[in-house]
Amino acid sequence: MKTRTKHVPFFTLGDWTVRPALGFIERQGERMPLEPKLLDVLACLAEHPGDVVSVETLLDRCWAGAFYGDNPVHKAIALLRKALGDDARSPRYLATVRKRGYRLIAPVTLGGSAVPEAPGIRPWRGGSPYPGLRAFGREDASVFVGRSGATERALRLLAQVRTKGPSFLLVDGPSGSGKSSLVHAGVLPVLLREGGRRGLQALDWATLDARGPASTLRHRLADAISRWQSGGEPLFPPTERRELRRALVRDTAQIARRIAWRAGDIQDDVFVLVVDNLEELVAPGVRRDVARALFEAIARLTEDGRIVVIGISRSEGRRRVLERARWAGLPDAAMTVHPPREWELAQMIRVPAEVAGLPFEQEPATGWRLDDELIGALRRHPWPLPVLQLTLATLAEHPNTASALDFPSYRTLGGVDGIVSRHAEQVVSGLNEAEQATFLRLLKHLATVTVDGDDAQLAHARWASLDSDERRLALRLVEERLLIRFDTEEGHCVSMVHPPLLSHWPRCAQWMEAHRAFLRTRARVAIFADRWYRGGRRDEDLLPQGPLLADAAALCTSESSLTRKQRYFVRRSRLRARARGNVLACMSATILALTTCVMAAMGDVGRAQGQGVKRQASSQQNSSASLGRVHTGPPLPTVPPPHVDVQAGFAEWNVPYDLLSYSPHRIDRRAANPHVRAALPTHMHPTDTGRDHFHDRNLSTTRDPANGGKVFMHW
């Protein structure tokens, strides 16, 4: 971009004379050649002598976005100081303003006329320099900064595709990433200015919104083309509107001939058509012939290179848009707009404020500036652009910030969190009761907590898991910049644009507190499922039988916020727990059966034992009755219960321990019976001594009358 200093043969900087056209600086006969880039930097600084020129402005003016960092500027300033003989610690020509940029402190004279040392920045006449949540337009080109790298990349891709065939470029990105602003406030102003860029200069441009009835798409395309003008006159007057519609279908060469006739033979002069919201044409439910007809018309219009078409699409429709374009013969040239980096955020914050004459306040106690506060708050934000533009616009419109952006107003608004929370409450309060109830259901997909349930965390809601009402509401909230829609490996997702809303927005914080148990269970299931998949799907990593598995099973049946992989993990855990339960049940039944059998056997043995005791008692009674005499001697000893041996299958009496004391009484009774006495063997008969005496081979008994008739047995 040519600066004012290049329209004069020379200008002076202190005692140095700078000659940009000749490529050197001189002083008192001393001449020193400089690189063209260093002269461009010096000329850009000389346009605002005494004023601070930001690093971002130097990058945009001198490098045109060819670099994505501020290192080239710092290197150029160092080389300029070396050439001028200046010192950064005690400067005489170039001074560094910390975190702001550089300024010339030596007097500057352009072409022999002195320039005031501090002319100031031209005041901004359009109110707030921050557009807020609306997209930047061509009228905002002077304050659209921080996107020089993306702008240069889009222009380079356009120049490449124009040399190879149809001039078609797709610009895609998540909602709120600044796609439309980049095209309308970045690319188009560069192409429309004198000389253009990279061999392309736009004579005029038009915009076509792909949203709307599909039946009127061809008519709306013809209306967009009819807005092109050359030399102040339309290419197609309103009377030729119907003929233009027929030409789009039957004879697009007629349109090319009209453009060549009105625009001239300069091939670098082109007309630009911007087609916004291209993802609407390839959405599910839209007839394919509608998209095919549009892309075929674009392919025919861009064949000769006099028409350049720039398509804008959200990231979720990128793949389908490129497929339709490829079928129509268009190149699959596309670029994705990424979130700005820290130094680009600094440009977006500081440059518009400088243009509008709104300085950022600095705290005397800490030396911390408000713009540094904003950069620190948003430097690691996942989607900073909507939050940044809303914060800057709200702060600039505050009544106390008419002359400066100060800390008291910023803190009164609650900072970034308070500003976004207030906007979210305004949006949701404007919904009807049914939509507010749908929003509460949508929160189940958007919010989660840590495993212990203490901290709220942002979640990505899968588009496939939302019902029709939730999808309609999500699209509305995306337009309000409260949600953001993007593409991931699992498919299309939506998420809150500002994660702190979960805890700083009272409506959302109350809902989180009421559903903390549900959110904690889902968070635990997600962690266990991820570990199971990463560990090779081992059974040891499945959920055991217990409260967590029961809660996870309830989530699978009542909630749709679990992913497909998480549902499969819970199902496998339930199958394993059921199998283990069946094994335990079988083991318990087996143990119970064995216990029952043992108890039954012990009962049978007890009954047999009891019957044996009864038979013994009956036998003793029968034996006493058959002896026919009553025992008058000493009382018979009590016999303990017999020992039962069931090894042989029947009760067998063992010899009692007091058999020696019991045998004489039994032998005495048997000997008193004459029938029994006759049956006794001879060695068991009583002897002829004065005492009753029985003898056996090994056993002999003796009754001693002198001792009370006691019986003694001898072996």
XYZ file of C-alpha atoms in Angstrom:
715
model
C 0.000 0.000 0.000
C 1.474 3.351 -1.042
C 1.950 5.852 1.750
C 1.880 9.623 1.482
C 5.655 9.844 1.854
C 6.138 7.977 -1.394
C 4.438 10.770 -3.329
C 7.242 13.205 -2.381
C 10.838 12.881 -3.578
C 12.259 13.059 -0.075
C 11.580 13.902 3.564
C 13.880 14.766 6.412
C 14.163 13.121 9.804
C 16.253 15.304 12.073
C 19.583 15.717 10.311
C 18.919 12.782 7.971
C 17.382 13.070 4.518
C 15.336 10.050 3.458
C 14.886 9.369 -0.263
C 12.483 6.417 -0.588
C 12.428 6.377 -4.402
C 16.230 6.138 -4.597
C 16.537 3.677 -1.725
C 18.962 5.427 0.615
C 19.349 7.974 3.428
C 22.038 10.665 3.523
C 23.548 13.160 5.969
C 26.308 15.712 5.260
C 27.742 13.787 2.345
C 27.264 10.430 4.059
C 24.998 8.103 2.112
C 23.658 4.766 3.368
C 21.497 2.436 1.252
C 18.566 0.723 2.993
C 16.350 -2.174 2.100
C 12.955 -1.240 0.650
C 11.142 -2.760 3.635
C 13.119 -0.589 6.068
C 12.276 2.513 4.036
C 8.583 1.511 4.076
C 8.663 1.259 7.875
C 10.404 4.629 8.167
C 7.912 6.236 5.771
C 4.944 4.792 7.690
C 6.303 6.204 10.945
C 6.959 9.575 9.268
C 3.275 9.927 8.355
C 2.482 10.280 12.090
C 5.456 12.079 13.622
C 5.277 12.180 17.368
C 2.402 9.647 17.482
C 2.614 6.041 18.459
C 2.270 3.608 15.556
C 1.377 0.118 16.682
C 3.227 -2.974 15.601
C 0.012 -4.287 14.082
C -0.337 -1.215 11.874
C 3.237 -1.579 10.649
C 2.633 -5.231 9.849
C -0.503 -4.438 7.900
C 0.937 -1.466 6.038
C 4.420 -2.759 5.241
C 4.129 -6.564 5.151
C 0.485 -6.867 4.059
C -0.090 -9.881 6.265
C 2.748 -11.947 4.857
C 3.927 -12.647 8.416
C 1.936 -13.824 11.433
C 4.156 -12.434 14.201
C 5.693 -9.140 15.217
C 9.323 -10.258 14.860
C 9.783 -8.602 11.422
C 8.838 -5.211 12.888
C 11.235 -5.498 15.824
C 14.027 -6.590 13.505
C 13.354 -3.687 11.113
C 13.378 -1.167 13.981
C 16.707 -2.542 15.209
C 18.237 -2.205 11.729
C 16.878 1.340 11.366
C 18.428 2.369 14.670
C 21.740 0.929 13.578
C 21.573 2.816 10.279
C 20.539 6.094 11.956
C 23.104 5.733 14.718
C 20.385 5.720 17.372
C 20.281 4.082 20.801
C 17.168 2.446 22.283
C 18.100 3.474 25.845
C 18.562 7.156 24.954
C 16.805 7.572 21.593
C 17.097 10.619 19.356
C 15.078 9.377 16.369
C 13.045 6.250 17.259
C 11.419 5.706 20.649
C 9.807 2.515 21.908
C 6.494 2.763 23.740
C 6.138 -0.377 25.825
C 3.284 -2.617 24.674
C 2.086 0.103 22.291
C 4.479 0.457 19.367
C 7.022 2.985 18.101
C 7.102 6.716 17.351
C 9.436 9.234 15.734
C 10.654 11.884 18.173
C 12.866 13.787 15.715
C 11.225 16.586 13.627
C 9.933 15.444 10.221
C 9.677 17.557 7.065
C 7.901 16.214 3.958
C 9.161 17.609 0.651
C 10.307 20.908 2.178
C 7.110 21.599 4.169
C 7.197 21.012 7.886
C 4.763 18.526 9.401
C 3.429 19.258 12.912
C 5.111 17.107 15.465
C 1.907 15.889 17.098
C -1.049 16.277 14.760
C -3.019 13.630 16.608
C -5.223 10.969 15.171
C -8.189 12.004 13.081
C -11.246 11.682 15.326
C -13.662 8.884 14.638
C -16.968 10.165 13.256
C -19.004 6.974 13.370
C -19.686 6.543 17.082
C -18.285 3.388 18.644
C -15.491 1.808 16.586
C -16.565 -1.649 17.772
C -19.505 -3.183 15.844
C -20.430 -5.602 18.618
C -21.989 -8.924 17.609
C -22.772 -7.913 14.031
C -20.318 -8.741 11.275
C -17.881 -6.134 9.958
C -18.781 -4.552 6.634
C -16.977 -2.495 4.034
C -17.750 0.640 6.022
C -15.786 -0.863 8.947
C -12.653 -1.588 6.919
C -10.662 1.129 8.707
C -11.156 -0.574 12.097
C -11.016 -4.163 10.868
C -7.550 -5.227 12.000
C -5.889 -8.354 13.293
C -6.755 -10.444 10.245
C -4.022 -9.408 7.842
C -2.582 -12.919 7.683
C -5.934 -14.539 6.872
C -6.706 -11.810 4.322
C -3.424 -12.335 2.528
C -3.958 -16.095 2.490
C -7.411 -15.713 0.918
C -6.050 -13.365 -1.768
C -3.235 -15.769 -2.555
C -5.652 -18.687 -2.968
C -7.910 -16.590 -5.211
C -4.979 -15.712 -7.467
C -3.964 -19.379 -7.674
C -7.395 -20.755 -8.583
C -7.920 -18.022 -11.167
C -4.864 -19.166 -13.110
C -5.994 -22.814 -13.106
C -9.668 -22.578 -13.973
C -12.929 -21.362 -12.472
C -12.339 -18.716 -9.838
C -14.085 -20.176 -6.800
C -12.895 -20.084 -3.180
C -14.665 -21.437 -0.090
C -14.084 -19.701 3.256
C -15.293 -21.843 6.154
C -15.066 -21.880 9.931
C -17.148 -22.227 13.085
C -19.930 -19.793 13.806
C -18.523 -16.630 15.340
C -15.060 -17.128 13.863
C -15.274 -13.996 11.689
C -15.749 -15.536 8.212
C -18.139 -12.900 6.891
C -16.117 -10.078 8.453
C -12.953 -11.380 6.819
C -14.535 -11.409 3.361
C -16.516 -8.167 3.543
C -14.130 -5.988 5.600
C -10.818 -7.655 4.721
C -10.741 -9.186 1.231
C -13.236 -6.994 -0.623
C -11.725 -3.602 0.369
C -8.296 -4.786 -0.789
C -9.668 -5.960 -4.151
C -11.766 -2.809 -4.652
C -9.006 -0.263 -4.045
C -6.872 1.064 -6.865
C -4.400 -1.521 -8.090
C -6.011 -4.373 -6.200
C -3.762 -7.150 -4.990
C -1.945 -10.053 -6.686
C -3.213 -9.238 -10.177
C -6.848 -8.898 -9.138
C -8.825 -5.674 -8.979
C -12.554 -5.761 -8.376
C -14.748 -3.359 -10.307
C -17.803 -4.147 -8.198
C -19.233 -6.790 -5.908
C -22.566 -8.292 -4.844
C -23.782 -10.619 -2.123
C -26.176 -13.569 -2.383
C -27.614 -15.161 0.765
C -28.247 -18.861 0.194
C -30.848 -18.940 2.946
C -34.418 -18.646 1.861
C -36.826 -20.501 -0.414
C -35.088 -22.786 -2.866
C -37.599 -21.921 -5.575
C -36.418 -18.303 -5.662
C -32.687 -19.046 -5.634
C -32.238 -18.446 -9.380
C -34.164 -15.164 -9.174
C -32.071 -14.004 -6.223
C -28.871 -14.901 -8.109
C -30.000 -12.811 -11.071
C -30.840 -9.909 -8.754
C -27.344 -10.070 -7.230
C -25.665 -9.993 -10.665
C -27.859 -7.126 -11.794
C -26.423 -4.981 -8.978
C -22.973 -4.948 -10.617
C -22.012 -1.598 -12.068
C -19.230 -0.363 -14.292
C -18.511 3.330 -14.534
C -21.606 4.090 -12.478
C -23.953 2.252 -14.833
C -25.456 -1.210 -14.209
C -24.278 -4.067 -16.379
C -27.853 -5.315 -16.718
C -30.599 -2.725 -16.504
C -33.822 -3.629 -14.674
C -35.581 -4.141 -18.011
C -33.229 -7.047 -18.758
C -33.853 -8.849 -15.469
C -36.003 -11.564 -17.059
C -33.521 -12.111 -19.856
C -30.735 -12.414 -17.290
C -32.623 -15.186 -15.468
C -32.979 -17.153 -18.694
C -29.301 -16.603 -19.502
C -28.253 -18.138 -16.187
C -29.823 -21.409 -17.309
C -29.368 -21.444 -21.089
C -26.573 -19.116 -22.152
C -24.105 -17.885 -19.559
C -21.760 -16.852 -22.380
C -24.101 -13.932 -22.968
C -23.321 -12.680 -19.458
C -19.581 -13.026 -20.128
C -19.895 -11.050 -23.366
C -21.810 -8.293 -21.592
C -19.101 -8.073 -18.914
C -16.316 -7.949 -21.525
C -18.152 -5.217 -23.427
C -18.830 -2.998 -20.405
C -15.673 -3.672 -18.344
C -13.072 -3.505 -21.100
C -10.230 -5.774 -22.101
C -8.176 -5.574 -18.921
C -8.194 -9.121 -17.645
C -7.248 -8.148 -14.094
C -10.564 -6.321 -13.652
C -13.090 -8.721 -12.174
C -16.522 -8.728 -10.589
C -16.907 -10.426 -7.217
C -19.921 -12.439 -6.082
C -20.086 -13.436 -2.396
C -22.416 -16.371 -1.632
C -23.072 -16.503 2.114
C -24.513 -19.407 4.164
C -23.682 -22.051 1.582
C -24.173 -24.786 4.191
C -27.940 -24.190 3.962
C -27.975 -25.554 0.403
C -26.394 -28.873 1.396
C -28.239 -29.393 4.676
C -30.238 -32.631 5.111
C -33.733 -32.269 3.693
C -32.770 -29.863 0.894
C -33.177 -31.184 -2.639
C -29.870 -31.913 -4.321
C -30.947 -30.472 -7.654
C -31.178 -27.004 -6.068
C -27.540 -27.025 -4.985
C -26.488 -28.647 -8.250
C -28.147 -25.920 -10.301
C -26.435 -23.153 -8.318
C -22.971 -24.712 -8.479
C -23.324 -25.411 -12.193
C -24.285 -21.771 -12.777
C -21.263 -20.636 -10.736
C -18.989 -22.929 -12.765
C -20.229 -21.472 -16.053
C -19.947 -17.884 -14.816
C -16.363 -18.274 -13.590
C -14.959 -20.073 -16.638
C -13.370 -17.037 -18.304
C -11.998 -15.562 -15.045
C -13.883 -12.257 -15.204
C -16.161 -13.286 -12.320
C -14.757 -14.374 -8.956
C -17.040 -16.217 -6.540
C -16.268 -16.429 -2.806
C -18.416 -18.870 -0.853
C -18.885 -18.648 2.914
C -19.898 -21.712 4.891
C -19.832 -22.981 8.438
C -17.435 -25.775 9.191
C -20.156 -28.430 9.505
C -21.042 -28.003 5.812
C -17.520 -27.811 4.412
C -17.301 -31.416 3.194
C -20.691 -31.450 1.458
C -20.156 -28.034 -0.146
C -16.834 -29.139 -1.634
C -18.420 -32.353 -2.900
C -21.167 -30.439 -4.737
C -18.607 -27.974 -6.098
C -16.417 -30.802 -7.343
C -19.339 -32.435 -9.173
C -19.990 -29.141 -10.957
C -16.347 -28.834 -12.044
C -15.305 -26.191 -9.523
C -11.946 -26.399 -7.756
C -11.920 -27.651 -4.166
C -10.028 -24.583 -2.963
C -10.927 -23.780 0.639
C -9.470 -22.043 3.647
C -10.526 -22.368 7.282
C -10.690 -19.306 9.532
C -9.102 -20.046 12.909
C -9.492 -18.119 16.185
C -7.149 -15.121 16.470
C -3.922 -15.343 18.405
C -2.797 -13.084 21.197
C -1.079 -10.461 19.074
C -4.079 -10.376 16.718
C -6.357 -9.822 19.717
C -4.131 -6.921 20.703
C -4.700 -5.332 17.284
C -8.471 -5.788 17.511
C -8.517 -4.105 20.922
C -6.056 -1.252 20.515
C -6.210 -0.041 16.903
C -9.964 0.805 16.771
C -9.622 2.661 20.073
C -6.743 4.700 18.659
C -8.733 5.486 15.508
C -11.715 6.642 17.567
C -9.565 8.564 20.030
C -10.555 6.413 23.017
C -7.430 5.765 25.083
C -7.316 2.923 27.584
C -6.931 3.982 31.190
C -3.881 3.009 33.215
C -4.073 2.358 36.940
C -1.563 4.564 38.779
C -0.971 2.034 41.553
C -0.153 -0.963 39.393
C 0.606 0.552 35.996
C -1.736 -2.010 34.452
C -3.711 -0.851 31.400
C -7.261 -1.854 30.601
C -6.313 -3.205 27.190
C -3.767 -5.490 28.874
C -6.548 -6.652 31.206
C -8.753 -7.575 28.239
C -5.944 -9.387 26.447
C -5.163 -11.410 29.568
C -8.837 -12.338 30.047
C -9.291 -13.597 26.477
C -5.855 -14.864 25.474
C -6.774 -18.522 26.141
C -10.471 -18.260 25.359
C -11.675 -20.992 22.953
C -13.963 -18.603 20.992
C -12.741 -15.061 21.752
C -14.210 -13.030 18.887
C -17.918 -12.836 19.888
C -17.014 -12.284 23.539
C -14.403 -9.659 22.648
C -16.639 -7.677 20.310
C -19.556 -7.763 22.766
C -17.314 -6.614 25.627
C -15.683 -3.804 23.653
C -18.981 -2.539 22.229
C -20.675 -2.575 25.662
C -17.719 -0.825 27.262
C -17.505 1.842 24.527
C -21.244 2.590 24.830
C -21.107 3.036 28.615
C -21.967 6.630 29.611
C -18.780 7.055 31.637
C -16.468 6.105 28.754
C -17.111 9.002 26.413
C -13.494 10.155 26.606
C -11.589 7.066 27.771
C -12.089 3.374 28.435
C -11.520 3.174 32.191
C -11.390 0.533 34.896
C -14.348 1.804 37.007
C -16.772 1.377 34.116
C -15.318 -2.011 33.307
C -15.733 -3.201 36.899
C -19.202 -1.696 37.166
C -20.270 -3.844 34.206
C -18.849 -6.922 35.931
C -15.947 -7.442 33.570
C -16.128 -9.880 30.676
C -18.164 -12.420 32.663
C -20.737 -9.866 33.777
C -21.184 -8.415 30.284
C -21.701 -11.804 28.632
C -23.987 -13.030 31.447
C -26.180 -9.962 31.087
C -26.443 -10.544 27.342
C -27.323 -14.215 27.876
C -30.081 -13.336 30.331
C -31.557 -10.821 27.896
C -31.640 -13.427 25.129
C -33.201 -16.219 27.229
C -35.694 -13.878 28.910
C -37.017 -13.003 25.472
C -37.985 -16.632 24.783
C -41.490 -17.933 25.395
C -42.253 -20.512 28.092
C -41.921 -23.516 25.797
C -38.557 -22.298 24.482
C -37.313 -21.616 28.008
C -38.233 -25.175 29.011
C -36.398 -26.408 25.919
C -33.388 -24.355 26.960
C -33.293 -26.136 30.326
C -33.276 -29.478 28.479
C -30.530 -28.164 26.247
C -28.407 -27.348 29.289
C -28.125 -31.083 30.042
C -26.084 -31.410 26.856
C -24.029 -28.237 27.341
C -22.904 -28.552 30.978
C -20.952 -31.059 33.031
C -19.006 -31.113 36.294
C -15.799 -32.599 37.609
C -15.785 -36.086 39.107
C -16.213 -34.744 42.640
C -18.955 -32.413 41.424
C -17.394 -29.201 42.727
C -16.448 -27.346 39.533
C -18.651 -26.692 36.508
C -17.234 -27.497 33.100
C -18.323 -26.855 29.532
C -19.450 -29.802 27.392
C -19.940 -30.221 23.647
C -23.498 -31.142 22.731
C -23.612 -33.495 19.769
C -26.041 -32.299 17.123
C -27.293 -35.853 16.559
C -28.322 -36.160 20.233
C -30.647 -33.124 20.108
C -34.322 -33.381 19.278
C -36.068 -31.108 16.777
C -37.081 -28.460 19.338
C -33.587 -28.345 20.818
C -32.065 -27.951 17.351
C -34.319 -25.051 16.435
C -33.518 -23.300 19.684
C -29.795 -24.011 19.287
C -29.789 -22.404 15.823
C -31.488 -19.321 17.239
C -28.978 -19.069 20.073
C -26.135 -19.464 17.564
C -27.449 -16.440 15.703
C -27.545 -14.541 18.999
C -23.896 -15.532 19.596
C -24.821 -17.281 22.841
C -23.885 -20.681 21.406
C -21.287 -21.614 18.846
C -21.538 -24.423 16.301
C -18.478 -26.312 15.074
C -17.340 -29.650 13.686
C -15.458 -32.397 15.581
C -14.450 -36.020 15.025
C -17.756 -37.159 16.531
C -19.774 -34.899 14.213
C -21.394 -31.498 14.499
C -21.480 -30.013 17.992
C -22.701 -26.896 19.757
C -21.290 -25.318 22.866
C -21.600 -22.167 24.940
C -19.572 -19.295 23.583
C -18.305 -18.346 27.065
C -17.474 -21.174 29.534
C -17.747 -19.005 32.711
C -21.464 -18.613 31.977
C -22.021 -21.931 33.782
C -21.049 -20.395 37.119
C -21.472 -16.610 36.658
C -24.893 -16.614 35.018
C -27.437 -16.947 37.881
C -29.994 -18.837 35.796
C -27.428 -21.404 34.735
C -25.788 -21.616 38.174
C -29.116 -22.459 39.847
C -29.808 -25.191 37.315
C -26.328 -26.629 37.848
C -26.864 -26.823 41.593
C -30.217 -28.592 41.191
C -28.817 -31.213 38.775
C -25.389 -31.726 40.303
C -25.991 -35.431 41.117
C -27.003 -36.200 37.538
C -24.038 -34.283 36.133
C -21.612 -35.990 38.530
C -22.828 -39.463 37.518
C -22.493 -38.636 33.844
C -18.989 -37.238 34.367
C -17.905 -40.430 36.147
C -19.349 -42.597 33.408
C -17.453 -40.543 30.814
C -14.151 -40.996 32.657
C -14.591 -44.738 33.169
C -15.679 -45.201 29.566
C -12.648 -43.331 28.270
C -10.335 -45.443 30.427
C -12.022 -48.627 29.193
C -11.538 -47.687 25.543
C -7.963 -46.530 26.049
C -7.048 -49.649 28.036
C -8.037 -52.092 25.310
C -11.602 -52.791 26.515
C -10.626 -55.050 29.366
C -13.336 -56.546 31.576
C -11.461 -55.353 34.649
C -12.153 -51.734 33.633
C -15.916 -52.147 33.354
C -18.251 -50.759 35.994
C -18.830 -53.187 38.885
C -22.206 -54.001 40.312
C -23.257 -51.151 42.563
C -24.888 -47.711 42.768
C -22.777 -46.187 39.961
C -23.786 -48.894 37.491
C -27.436 -48.523 38.506
C -27.275 -44.754 37.983
C -25.501 -45.207 34.637
C -28.185 -47.647 33.483
C -30.839 -45.132 34.489
C -29.079 -42.455 32.413
C -29.084 -44.733 29.370
C -32.828 -45.277 29.617
C -33.929 -41.757 30.540
C -31.335 -39.407 29.028
C -29.927 -38.958 25.547
C -26.886 -36.933 26.597
C -24.582 -39.966 26.734
C -22.558 -40.646 23.626
C -22.811 -43.820 21.625
C -19.529 -45.119 23.013
C -20.591 -44.379 26.581
C -23.878 -46.236 26.080
C -22.015 -49.247 24.729
C -19.689 -49.152 27.733
C -22.630 -49.145 30.158
C -24.301 -51.999 28.276
C -21.154 -54.122 28.461
C -20.834 -53.348 32.166
C -24.401 -54.477 32.773
C -23.865 -57.715 30.843
C -20.732 -58.501 32.821
C -22.407 -57.701 36.139
C -25.366 -59.892 35.160
C -23.070 -62.777 34.223
C -21.209 -62.496 37.518
C -24.526 -62.379 39.348
C -25.638 -65.584 37.629
C -22.421 -67.338 38.661
C -22.843 -66.229 42.259
C -26.467 -67.358 42.202
C -25.455 -70.812 40.944
C -22.778 -71.107 43.595
C -25.233 -70.073 46.311
C -27.813 -72.595 45.102
C -25.199 -75.357 45.058
C -24.054 -74.550 48.592
C -27.656 -74.434 49.780
C -28.403 -77.811 48.204
C -25.335 -79.413 49.776
C -26.252 -77.953 53.154
C -29.773 -79.319 52.834
C -28.478 -82.792 51.977
C -26.104 -82.826 54.944
C -28.828 -81.695 57.297
C -31.184 -84.378 55.982
C -28.521 -87.041 56.418
C -27.844 -85.900 59.953
C -31.584 -86.048 60.650
C -31.759 -89.623 59.361
C -28.818 -90.576 61.536
C -30.449 -88.970 64.557
C -33.678 -90.816 63.922
C -31.802 -94.107 63.544
C -29.939 -93.393 66.761
C -33.192 -92.682 68.568
C -34.744 -95.870 67.261
C -31.696 -97.805 68.432
C -32.028 -96.382 71.942
C -35.687 -97.292 71.978
C -34.905 -100.865 70.846
C -32.264 -101.181 73.575
C -34.654 -99.962 76.251
C -37.334 -102.332 75.034
C -34.852 -105.199 74.997
C -33.818 -104.468 78.575
C -37.424 -104.398 79.718
C -38.148 -107.670 77.983
C -35.014 -109.218 79.495
C -35.962 -108.113 83.002
C -39.451 -109.518 82.629
C -38.164 -112.873 81.332
C -35.815 -113.326 84.310
C -38.848 -113.403 86.613
C -37.092 -111.966 89.628
C -36.693 -108.615 91.065
C -33.247 -107.380 91.640
C -32.705 -106.581 95.297
C -29.032 -105.890 95.261
C -27.350 -102.611 94.859
C -28.680 -100.288 92.102
C -27.529 -101.053 88.617
C -25.057 -98.602 87.185
C -26.301 -96.148 84.644
C -25.094 -97.017 81.153
C -24.140 -93.989 79.032
C -25.602 -93.620 75.515
C -23.990 -96.067 73.152
C -21.623 -94.933 70.456
C -23.148 -95.204 67.005
C -21.018 -96.282 64.080
C -22.684 -95.680 60.699
C -19.796 -96.740 58.505
C -21.240 -100.186 57.980
C -24.771 -98.885 57.464
C -26.244 -100.062 60.826
C -25.919 -99.298 64.538
C -23.259 -101.378 66.299
C -22.842 -101.401 70.037
C -19.387 -100.918 71.404
C -18.325 -102.273 74.748
C -19.339 -99.855 77.529
C -16.624 -98.483 79.696
C -18.258 -99.876 82.906
C -18.776 -103.430 81.610
C -16.622 -104.839 84.434
C -19.023 -103.521 87.084
C -22.110 -104.445 85.082
C -21.171 -108.045 84.110
C -21.602 -109.666 87.616
C -25.192 -108.508 87.911
C -26.009 -109.836 84.454
C -24.317 -113.183 85.128
C -26.039 -113.386 88.473
C -29.454 -112.918 86.896
C -28.729 -115.467 84.202
C -27.487 -117.995 86.746
C -30.635 -117.653 88.875
C -32.789 -118.825 85.977
C -32.694 -122.652 85.712
C -33.292 -122.603 81.984
C -30.504 -120.147 81.439
C -28.236 -121.997 83.865
C -28.676 -125.193 81.867
C -27.656 -123.384 78.752
C -24.521 -121.919 80.247
C -21.256 -123.673 79.537
C -19.800 -125.698 82.331
C -17.012 -123.320 83.046
C -19.588 -120.616 83.771
C -21.417 -122.603 86.518
C -21.033 -121.517 90.129
C -18.358 -123.292 92.131
C -18.969 -125.424 95.185
C -17.223 -123.107 97.520
C -19.002 -121.270 100.295
C -19.333 -118.299 98.056
C -20.987 -117.835 94.744
C -18.127 -118.233 92.321
C -18.058 -118.231 88.535
C -15.033 -118.780 86.488
C -13.975 -118.549 82.909
C -10.768 -119.098 81.087
C -9.762 -115.528 81.600
C -12.438 -114.136 83.885
C -13.525 -115.184 87.368
C -15.972 -113.523 89.738
C -16.266 -113.854 93.482
C -19.051 -112.648 95.818
C -17.865 -111.779 99.294
C -20.725 -112.021 101.893
C -18.606 -110.419 104.523
C -18.210 -107.320 102.452
C -21.861 -106.591 101.773
C -22.185 -109.119 98.971
C -19.964 -107.239 96.590
C -18.832 -109.074 93.496
C -15.217 -108.987 92.456
C -13.976 -109.983 88.999
C -10.533 -111.333 88.407
C -8.628 -111.747 85.097
